[in-house]
Amino acid sequence: MGPVDLAAIEAERERLREVYLAPERPASSARGVHHVALLSSDVERTVRFYQGVLEFPLTEMIENRDYKGSTHFFFDLGNGNLLAFFDFPGLDLGPYAEVLGGLHHLAISVDPTTWQRLRGRLADAGVDYQEESGTSIYFRDPDGARVELLAEQLGEMYGKSVR
């Protein structure tokens, strides 16, 4: 892979903004994210991590309608947003991998006080994390998915509205 032409990338980004970023945007056809679903290799370990360490309450556990014996379970992320998981007993899904079209990371907004507390809880639980800009903590969940706790308001990035 050769050197990256940053000027060309910025020029293309600006072109795309001009073509697609409408000054007066129509309302979205969507009502919001119902849930984001990830995979779990161990239901109890996942519950202990997301509810026990990150303080996201478990809201429900049901059988996955698409795969008998699989558990579909949900955590409350606030504002009506849910984080869901599936386990697939008997299937060898292999380890987590970041691939094109796959999950890069899941960014979850928390207030600054909660951010400080959860950073401590991650450290107490022995979870390796990377802190960026005093507002982001990146870490991996027990199955390797990358998660970010972000001390920014919903719809903001670097203090700027991205809605």
PDB file of C-alpha atoms in Angstrom:
ATOM      1  CA  MET A   1       0.000   0.000   0.000  1.00  0.00           C
ATOM      2  CA  GLY A   2       1.457   3.357  -1.049  1.00  0.00           C
ATOM      3  CA  PRO A   3       1.425   6.741   0.629  1.00  0.00           C
ATOM      4  CA  VAL A   4      -1.928   8.385   1.301  1.00  0.00           C
ATOM      5  CA  ASP A   5      -2.682  11.644  -0.536  1.00  0.00           C
ATOM      6  CA  LEU A   6      -4.329  13.615   2.266  1.00  0.00           C
ATOM      7  CA  ALA A   7      -5.082  16.624   0.049  1.00  0.00           C
ATOM      8  CA  ALA A   8      -6.945  14.403  -2.424  1.00  0.00           C
ATOM      9  CA  ILE A   9      -8.889  12.763   0.403  1.00  0.00           C
ATOM     10  CA  GLU A  10      -9.933  16.148   1.816  1.00  0.00           C
ATOM     11  CA  ALA A  11     -10.905  17.376  -1.676  1.00  0.00           C
ATOM     12  CA  GLU A  12     -13.091  14.282  -2.157  1.00  0.00           C
ATOM     13  CA  ARG A  13     -14.644  14.749   1.299  1.00  0.00           C
ATOM     14  CA  GLU A  14     -15.484  18.367   0.412  1.00  0.00           C
ATOM     15  CA  ARG A  15     -16.980  17.277  -2.934  1.00  0.00           C
ATOM     16  CA  LEU A  16     -19.162  14.717  -1.190  1.00  0.00           C
ATOM     17  CA  ARG A  17     -20.295  17.335   1.353  1.00  0.00           C
ATOM     18  CA  GLU A  18     -21.294  19.710  -1.464  1.00  0.00           C
ATOM     19  CA  VAL A  19     -23.188  17.027  -3.372  1.00  0.00           C
ATOM     20  CA  TYR A  20     -24.935  15.206  -0.518  1.00  0.00           C
ATOM     21  CA  LEU A  21     -25.061  17.393   2.601  1.00  0.00           C
ATOM     22  CA  ALA A  22     -28.248  19.369   2.008  1.00  0.00           C
ATOM     23  CA  PRO A  23     -28.496  22.745   3.784  1.00  0.00           C
ATOM     24  CA  GLU A  24     -32.153  21.989   4.550  1.00  0.00           C
ATOM     25  CA  ARG A  25     -32.465  18.308   5.266  1.00  0.00           C
ATOM     26  CA  PRO A  26     -35.847  16.550   5.182  1.00  0.00           C
ATOM     27  CA  ALA A  27     -36.975  14.549   8.220  1.00  0.00           C
ATOM     28  CA  SER A  28     -35.664  10.996   8.377  1.00  0.00           C
ATOM     29  CA  SER A  29     -37.983   8.115   7.566  1.00  0.00           C
ATOM     30  CA  ALA A  30     -36.625   6.311  10.668  1.00  0.00           C
ATOM     31  CA  ARG A  31     -37.745   6.691  14.273  1.00  0.00           C
ATOM     32  CA  GLY A  32     -34.355   5.725  15.736  1.00  0.00           C
ATOM     33  CA  VAL A  33     -32.199   2.706  16.433  1.00  0.00           C
ATOM     34  CA  HIS A  34     -34.312  -0.035  18.008  1.00  0.00           C
ATOM     35  CA  HIS A  35     -31.279  -2.108  18.920  1.00  0.00           C
ATOM     36  CA  VAL A  36     -27.782  -2.931  17.782  1.00  0.00           C
ATOM     37  CA  ALA A  37     -27.085  -6.670  17.930  1.00  0.00           C
ATOM     38  CA  LEU A  38     -23.693  -8.194  18.657  1.00  0.00           C
ATOM     39  CA  LEU A  39     -22.604 -11.774  19.234  1.00  0.00           C
ATOM     40  CA  SER A  40     -21.808 -13.353  22.584  1.00  0.00           C
ATOM     41  CA  SER A  41     -19.895 -16.554  23.156  1.00  0.00           C
ATOM     42  CA  ASP A  42     -20.966 -16.696  26.821  1.00  0.00           C
ATOM     43  CA  VAL A  43     -24.265 -15.163  27.953  1.00  0.00           C
ATOM     44  CA  GLU A  44     -23.408 -14.927  31.656  1.00  0.00           C
ATOM     45  CA  ARG A  45     -19.975 -13.403  31.019  1.00  0.00           C
ATOM     46  CA  THR A  46     -21.579 -10.826  28.721  1.00  0.00           C
ATOM     47  CA  VAL A  47     -24.211  -9.958  31.355  1.00  0.00           C
ATOM     48  CA  ARG A  48     -21.559  -9.646  34.065  1.00  0.00           C
ATOM     49  CA  PHE A  49     -19.599  -7.250  31.849  1.00  0.00           C
ATOM     50  CA  TYR A  50     -22.340  -5.029  30.430  1.00  0.00           C
ATOM     51  CA  GLN A  51     -24.558  -4.944  33.524  1.00  0.00           C
ATOM     52  CA  GLY A  52     -21.959  -5.506  36.236  1.00  0.00           C
ATOM     53  CA  VAL A  53     -19.087  -3.357  34.968  1.00  0.00           C
ATOM     54  CA  LEU A  54     -20.729  -0.863  32.596  1.00  0.00           C
ATOM     55  CA  GLU A  55     -24.000  -0.518  34.536  1.00  0.00           C
ATOM     56  CA  PHE A  56     -26.294  -1.140  31.532  1.00  0.00           C
ATOM     57  CA  PRO A  57     -29.357  -2.894  33.006  1.00  0.00           C
ATOM     58  CA  LEU A  58     -30.377  -6.212  31.460  1.00  0.00           C
ATOM     59  CA  THR A  59     -33.965  -5.753  30.264  1.00  0.00           C
ATOM     60  CA  GLU A  60     -34.974  -9.089  28.701  1.00  0.00           C
ATOM     61  CA  MET A  61     -33.843 -12.574  27.655  1.00  0.00           C
ATOM     62  CA  ILE A  62     -35.819 -14.482  25.025  1.00  0.00           C
ATOM     63  CA  GLU A  63     -35.165 -17.310  22.632  1.00  0.00           C
ATOM     64  CA  ASN A  64     -33.890 -16.168  19.260  1.00  0.00           C
ATOM     65  CA  ARG A  65     -36.763 -16.771  16.819  1.00  0.00           C
ATOM     66  CA  ASP A  66     -34.302 -17.633  14.041  1.00  0.00           C
ATOM     67  CA  TYR A  67     -32.153 -20.233  15.828  1.00  0.00           C
ATOM     68  CA  LYS A  68     -33.549 -22.675  18.409  1.00  0.00           C
ATOM     69  CA  GLY A  69     -31.564 -22.687  21.655  1.00  0.00           C
ATOM     70  CA  SER A  70     -30.034 -19.274  20.981  1.00  0.00           C
ATOM     71  CA  THR A  71     -30.602 -16.517  23.529  1.00  0.00           C
ATOM     72  CA  HIS A  72     -31.467 -12.973  22.415  1.00  0.00           C
ATOM     73  CA  PHE A  73     -30.877 -10.583  25.308  1.00  0.00           C
ATOM     74  CA  PHE A  74     -31.036  -6.818  25.715  1.00  0.00           C
ATOM     75  CA  PHE A  75     -29.412  -4.036  27.745  1.00  0.00           C
ATOM     76  CA  ASP A  76     -30.791  -0.534  28.316  1.00  0.00           C
ATOM     77  CA  LEU A  77     -28.535   2.208  26.911  1.00  0.00           C
ATOM     78  CA  GLY A  78     -30.917   5.032  27.835  1.00  0.00           C
ATOM     79  CA  ASN A  79     -33.211   7.151  25.646  1.00  0.00           C
ATOM     80  CA  GLY A  80     -35.081   4.046  24.479  1.00  0.00           C
ATOM     81  CA  ASN A  81     -31.917   2.575  22.903  1.00  0.00           C
ATOM     82  CA  LEU A  82     -31.045  -1.072  23.372  1.00  0.00           C
ATOM     83  CA  LEU A  83     -27.881  -3.102  22.946  1.00  0.00           C
ATOM     84  CA  ALA A  84     -28.730  -6.703  22.089  1.00  0.00           C
ATOM     85  CA  PHE A  85     -26.729  -9.898  21.895  1.00  0.00           C
ATOM     86  CA  PHE A  86     -27.204 -13.351  20.439  1.00  0.00           C
ATOM     87  CA  ASP A  87     -25.395 -16.485  21.431  1.00  0.00           C
ATOM     88  CA  PHE A  88     -25.328 -19.339  18.947  1.00  0.00           C
ATOM     89  CA  PRO A  89     -24.619 -22.544  20.876  1.00  0.00           C
ATOM     90  CA  GLY A  90     -23.245 -25.285  18.698  1.00  0.00           C
ATOM     91  CA  LEU A  91     -21.929 -22.946  15.999  1.00  0.00           C
ATOM     92  CA  ASP A  92     -18.215 -22.255  15.829  1.00  0.00           C
ATOM     93  CA  LEU A  93     -18.284 -18.558  14.940  1.00  0.00           C
ATOM     94  CA  GLY A  94     -14.587 -18.018  15.594  1.00  0.00           C
ATOM     95  CA  PRO A  95     -13.004 -14.974  17.229  1.00  0.00           C
ATOM     96  CA  TYR A  96     -14.132 -11.390  16.719  1.00  0.00           C
ATOM     97  CA  ALA A  97     -12.643  -9.753  13.625  1.00  0.00           C
ATOM     98  CA  GLU A  98     -12.848  -6.248  12.223  1.00  0.00           C
ATOM     99  CA  VAL A  99     -13.663  -6.643   8.559  1.00  0.00           C
ATOM    100  CA  LEU A 100     -15.013  -4.386   5.853  1.00  0.00           C
ATOM    101  CA  GLY A 101     -18.730  -4.120   6.415  1.00  0.00           C
ATOM    102  CA  GLY A 102     -18.310  -5.223  10.034  1.00  0.00           C
ATOM    103  CA  LEU A 103     -18.340  -3.368  13.317  1.00  0.00           C
ATOM    104  CA  HIS A 104     -15.461  -0.950  13.889  1.00  0.00           C
ATOM    105  CA  HIS A 105     -16.712   0.211  17.282  1.00  0.00           C
ATOM    106  CA  LEU A 106     -19.872   1.041  19.162  1.00  0.00           C
ATOM    107  CA  ALA A 107     -19.826   4.558  20.690  1.00  0.00           C
ATOM    108  CA  ILE A 108     -22.043   5.042  23.737  1.00  0.00           C
ATOM    109  CA  SER A 109     -22.729   8.485  25.185  1.00  0.00           C
ATOM    110  CA  VAL A 110     -22.446   8.940  28.955  1.00  0.00           C
ATOM    111  CA  ASP A 111     -22.315  12.081  31.058  1.00  0.00           C
ATOM    112  CA  PRO A 112     -18.854  13.193  32.278  1.00  0.00           C
ATOM    113  CA  THR A 113     -19.413  12.049  35.889  1.00  0.00           C
ATOM    114  CA  THR A 114     -20.515   8.602  34.745  1.00  0.00           C
ATOM    115  CA  TRP A 115     -17.579   8.504  32.308  1.00  0.00           C
ATOM    116  CA  GLN A 116     -15.153   9.019  35.216  1.00  0.00           C
ATOM    117  CA  ARG A 117     -16.867   6.335  37.310  1.00  0.00           C
ATOM    118  CA  LEU A 118     -16.965   3.789  34.470  1.00  0.00           C
ATOM    119  CA  ARG A 119     -13.294   4.423  33.660  1.00  0.00           C
ATOM    120  CA  GLY A 120     -12.562   3.419  37.262  1.00  0.00           C
ATOM    121  CA  ARG A 121     -14.815   0.369  37.017  1.00  0.00           C
ATOM    122  CA  LEU A 122     -13.014  -0.768  33.858  1.00  0.00           C
ATOM    123  CA  ALA A 123      -9.659  -0.365  35.617  1.00  0.00           C
ATOM    124  CA  ASP A 124     -10.942  -2.227  38.708  1.00  0.00           C
ATOM    125  CA  ALA A 125     -12.166  -5.061  36.459  1.00  0.00           C
ATOM    126  CA  GLY A 126      -8.744  -5.315  34.794  1.00  0.00           C
ATOM    127  CA  VAL A 127     -10.052  -4.198  31.391  1.00  0.00           C
ATOM    128  CA  ASP A 128      -7.380  -2.613  29.217  1.00  0.00           C
ATOM    129  CA  TYR A 129      -8.533   0.674  27.744  1.00  0.00           C
ATOM    130  CA  GLN A 130      -7.205   3.584  25.754  1.00  0.00           C
ATOM    131  CA  GLU A 131      -8.208   7.106  26.717  1.00  0.00           C
ATOM    132  CA  GLU A 132      -8.381   9.767  24.003  1.00  0.00           C
ATOM    133  CA  SER A 133      -8.861  13.548  24.366  1.00  0.00           C
ATOM    134  CA  GLY A 134     -10.186  13.246  27.918  1.00  0.00           C
ATOM    135  CA  THR A 135     -13.636  12.356  26.578  1.00  0.00           C
ATOM    136  CA  SER A 136     -13.274   8.910  24.980  1.00  0.00           C
ATOM    137  CA  ILE A 137     -12.380   5.526  26.388  1.00  0.00           C
ATOM    138  CA  TYR A 138     -11.899   2.647  23.943  1.00  0.00           C
ATOM    139  CA  PHE A 139     -11.841  -0.959  25.121  1.00  0.00           C
ATOM    140  CA  ARG A 140     -12.849  -4.433  24.006  1.00  0.00           C
ATOM    141  CA  ASP A 141     -15.743  -6.396  25.427  1.00  0.00           C
ATOM    142  CA  PRO A 142     -15.224 -10.040  26.515  1.00  0.00           C
ATOM    143  CA  ASP A 143     -15.677 -11.240  22.923  1.00  0.00           C
ATOM    144  CA  GLY A 144     -13.390  -8.605  21.394  1.00  0.00           C
ATOM    145  CA  ALA A 145     -15.899  -6.061  20.068  1.00  0.00           C
ATOM    146  CA  ARG A 146     -14.509  -2.535  20.411  1.00  0.00           C
ATOM    147  CA  VAL A 147     -16.634  -0.194  22.519  1.00  0.00           C
ATOM    148  CA  GLU A 148     -16.206   3.517  23.162  1.00  0.00           C
ATOM    149  CA  LEU A 149     -17.596   5.403  26.130  1.00  0.00           C
ATOM    150  CA  LEU A 150     -17.915   8.992  25.004  1.00  0.00           C
ATOM    151  CA  ALA A 151     -18.478  11.934  27.354  1.00  0.00           C
ATOM    152  CA  GLU A 152     -20.271  13.906  24.631  1.00  0.00           C
ATOM    153  CA  GLN A 153     -23.936  14.768  24.219  1.00  0.00           C
ATOM    154  CA  LEU A 154     -25.929  12.591  21.843  1.00  0.00           C
ATOM    155  CA  GLY A 155     -25.631  14.039  18.341  1.00  0.00           C
ATOM    156  CA  GLU A 156     -22.340  15.840  19.047  1.00  0.00           C
ATOM    157  CA  MET A 157     -18.749  15.066  18.118  1.00  0.00           C
ATOM    158  CA  TYR A 158     -15.845  17.202  19.357  1.00  0.00           C
ATOM    159  CA  GLY A 159     -18.443  19.658  20.699  1.00  0.00           C
ATOM    160  CA  LYS A 160     -19.972  20.123  17.229  1.00  0.00           C
ATOM    161  CA  SER A 161     -23.455  18.979  16.223  1.00  0.00           C
ATOM    162  CA  VAL A 162     -23.417  16.055  13.790  1.00  0.00           C
ATOM    163  CA  ARG A 163     -27.191  15.726  13.591  1.00  0.00           C
TER     164      ARG A 163
END
